[in-house]
């Protein structure tokens, strides 16, 4: 099983600032099958990034993903008020276990 | 645009069986997609439970495999989850979700809370 560890657990920033979220895998994620999701209270997760760096349909370009192997990063260039939420990384290359990280809560400072 | 809607009892007794259905609209369940169940205990993270292809092929989370059955009903364009021998630890919001092969979950249901309690 690939274990994903996200850091930090909580990130406190202000609107307009840059956010950098990390996801580290216990072993290499094949073909960069790494995704990022955003989840707001009471809502289902929303796909942001797939293939480590490709934005999903309709996702603003202030969201970007990078990384390969075992280290991945989600960057939000300039935080908007609606970006404060919980973010999860997920690997989907190691069938049949599609594991998620434990989440990073992005809160308003 | 595909839409997913979970339904089923919101309360299940300990040692009983949790049963949920996910209705698929806006697309055919017989398309080249995998149909999954994901759960989230209150205040905690996401856990993938398992998935099914329209052919009936399934993949399950090894930690839950002995208690999980996922089935598909192509005539009703829906798929279902059964989780047996439930305990309080199975209390969670249960989501159904869709993914294409070698892709992440791109469509999700709104989720349904299932509480295990006597």
XYZ file of C-alpha atoms in Angstrom:
227
model
C 0.000 0.000 0.000
C 1.256 3.462 -0.897
C 0.924 5.810 2.078
C 0.527 9.510 1.298
C 1.592 12.043 3.929
C 0.445 15.624 3.529
C 2.019 18.663 5.154
C 1.336 20.880 6.856
C -1.769 19.657 8.635
C -3.104 23.191 8.802
C -1.970 26.236 6.828
C -3.049 29.710 7.934
C -2.795 32.375 5.239
C -4.510 35.551 4.099
C -6.343 36.190 0.809
C -3.894 37.216 -1.876
C -1.049 35.138 -0.438
C 0.557 32.097 -2.049
C -0.180 28.628 -0.675
C 2.138 25.647 -1.035
C 0.834 22.215 0.005
C 2.970 19.085 0.059
C 2.194 15.415 -0.508
C 4.876 12.781 0.025
C 4.424 9.128 -0.978
C 5.952 6.130 0.786
C 7.005 4.738 -2.610
C 7.122 6.074 -6.142
C 3.748 6.921 -7.677
C 3.691 5.294 -11.093
C 3.389 7.568 -14.129
C 2.607 10.494 -11.843
C -0.897 9.178 -11.195
C -1.357 11.757 -8.469
C -4.471 13.904 -8.040
C -5.495 16.784 -5.803
C -9.006 17.459 -4.545
C -10.625 20.380 -2.740
C -13.356 19.738 -0.187
C -15.544 22.346 1.478
C -17.744 21.606 4.519
C -20.787 19.547 3.661
C -19.667 19.024 0.069
C -18.146 16.212 -1.923
C -14.510 16.504 -2.964
C -13.848 18.347 -6.222
C -11.091 17.249 -8.583
C -8.514 20.000 -9.116
C -5.399 18.366 -10.541
C -4.694 14.987 -12.181
C -1.525 13.471 -13.561
C 0.327 15.539 -10.954
C 0.140 18.737 -13.013
C -2.915 18.859 -15.298
C -5.833 21.035 -14.236
C -9.286 19.479 -14.349
C -12.027 21.098 -16.391
C -13.054 24.511 -15.110
C -10.279 24.837 -12.522
C -8.757 28.356 -12.384
C -5.139 28.722 -13.437
C -4.133 29.976 -9.992
C -4.109 26.267 -9.062
C -1.043 24.357 -10.210
C 0.474 20.985 -9.434
C 4.013 19.726 -9.720
C 6.254 16.872 -8.715
C 7.052 13.273 -9.575
C 8.168 10.075 -7.926
C 7.454 10.518 -4.237
C 7.188 14.296 -3.817
C 4.297 16.381 -5.075
C 3.140 19.963 -4.536
C -0.103 21.883 -4.985
C 0.366 25.623 -5.326
C -2.343 28.264 -5.202
C -0.735 31.413 -6.549
C -3.038 34.052 -5.054
C -5.615 32.889 -2.545
C -9.219 33.848 -3.114
C -11.762 33.701 -0.246
C -13.375 30.614 -1.801
C -10.085 28.689 -1.739
C -10.134 28.148 2.020
C -10.999 24.477 2.364
C -9.425 21.067 2.971
C -7.160 19.661 0.256
C -6.436 15.975 -0.321
C -3.900 14.270 -2.532
C -4.665 10.814 -3.944
C -2.694 8.240 -5.891
C -4.549 6.212 -8.496
C -1.744 4.306 -10.153
C -1.457 1.468 -7.665
C -4.464 -0.699 -8.297
C -6.441 -1.814 -6.492
C -5.705 0.643 -3.684
C -6.490 4.248 -4.424
C -5.141 5.871 -1.291
C -5.688 9.420 -0.079
C -3.518 11.652 2.049
C -4.868 12.745 5.406
C -5.605 16.262 4.166
C -4.337 19.819 4.651
C -6.731 22.392 6.048
C -6.211 25.808 4.496
C -7.668 28.394 6.852
C -7.959 32.166 6.837
C -5.361 33.888 8.979
C -22.919 15.660 -17.582
C -22.950 12.629 -15.336
C -24.799 12.941 -12.035
C -24.617 10.497 -9.156
C -27.108 10.155 -6.313
C -26.702 7.935 -3.266
C -29.673 6.466 -1.417
C -30.245 4.070 1.450
C -30.920 3.832 5.188
C -29.264 6.463 7.343
C -29.168 4.205 10.401
C -27.881 0.647 10.628
C -27.639 -1.538 13.710
C -24.273 -2.936 14.843
C -23.485 -6.329 13.278
C -25.978 -5.571 10.525
C -25.419 -4.916 6.833
C -25.124 -1.449 5.343
C -26.767 -1.217 1.912
C -26.542 1.782 -0.400
C -27.402 2.434 -4.033
C -25.965 4.993 -6.432
C -28.197 6.088 -9.298
C -26.361 7.290 -12.401
C -27.963 9.876 -14.674
C -26.680 11.819 -17.667
C -24.682 8.839 -18.867
C -24.715 5.069 -19.156
C -23.282 2.842 -16.475
C -22.187 0.615 -19.347
C -19.724 3.242 -20.557
C -15.971 2.754 -20.130
C -15.865 3.900 -16.525
C -15.275 2.464 -13.105
C -17.887 3.143 -10.443
C -16.589 3.526 -6.909
C -17.573 3.945 -3.295
C -15.575 6.236 -1.002
C -16.331 6.985 2.627
C -15.427 9.689 5.131
C -15.927 9.297 8.897
C -17.107 12.518 10.570
C -14.222 14.994 10.783
C -11.775 12.586 9.162
C -10.234 11.839 5.779
C -11.296 9.874 2.717
C -11.127 6.096 2.329
C -11.666 4.251 -0.948
C -13.894 1.199 -0.465
C -14.051 -0.435 -3.862
C -15.200 -0.187 -7.466
C -17.003 -2.022 -10.228
C -16.959 -2.032 -14.030
C -20.138 -2.633 -16.004
C -18.862 -6.092 -16.874
C -19.036 -6.942 -13.194
C -15.303 -6.851 -12.588
C -14.535 -5.503 -9.118
C -11.630 -4.174 -7.058
C -11.826 -3.818 -3.297
C -9.776 -2.144 -0.591
C -7.910 -5.064 1.013
C -8.721 -3.744 4.493
C -12.468 -4.049 3.802
C -12.546 -6.815 1.205
C -13.921 -9.522 3.492
C -17.022 -7.431 4.269
C -17.708 -5.600 0.989
C -19.786 -6.480 -2.043
C -20.322 -4.058 -4.918
C -22.771 -4.946 -7.681
C -24.149 -3.286 -10.797
C -27.683 -3.201 -12.222
C -27.399 -2.118 -15.833
C -31.181 -2.185 -16.378
C -31.592 0.485 -13.691
C -28.340 2.321 -14.466
C -27.185 2.021 -10.881
C -24.679 0.255 -8.688
C -24.802 -0.801 -5.063
C -22.701 -1.300 -1.956
C -23.159 -3.850 0.789
C -20.956 -3.742 3.875
C -21.539 -6.514 6.379
C -20.857 -6.878 10.109
C -20.817 -3.131 10.653
C -19.599 -1.434 13.808
C -19.541 2.167 14.993
C -16.259 2.565 13.091
C -18.238 2.262 9.859
C -20.195 5.438 10.634
C -19.355 7.805 7.795
C -20.545 9.823 4.853
C -20.581 7.427 1.921
C -19.936 8.819 -1.541
C -20.281 7.179 -4.910
C -17.891 8.374 -7.595
C -16.883 7.779 -11.199
C -13.489 7.461 -12.778
C -12.163 6.444 -16.164
C -9.389 3.867 -16.409
C -6.097 5.326 -15.168
C -7.898 8.497 -14.088
C -8.950 9.942 -10.744
C -12.511 10.474 -9.509
C -14.005 13.220 -11.652
C -17.673 12.978 -10.671
C -19.011 12.485 -7.156
C -22.411 12.090 -5.553
C -23.394 14.493 -2.790
C -22.809 11.828 -0.141
C -25.092 10.196 2.412
C -24.456 9.862 6.131
C -24.807 6.367 7.530
C -24.746 5.992 11.301
C -24.157 2.620 12.949
C -25.970 2.590 16.262
C -28.451 0.509 18.212
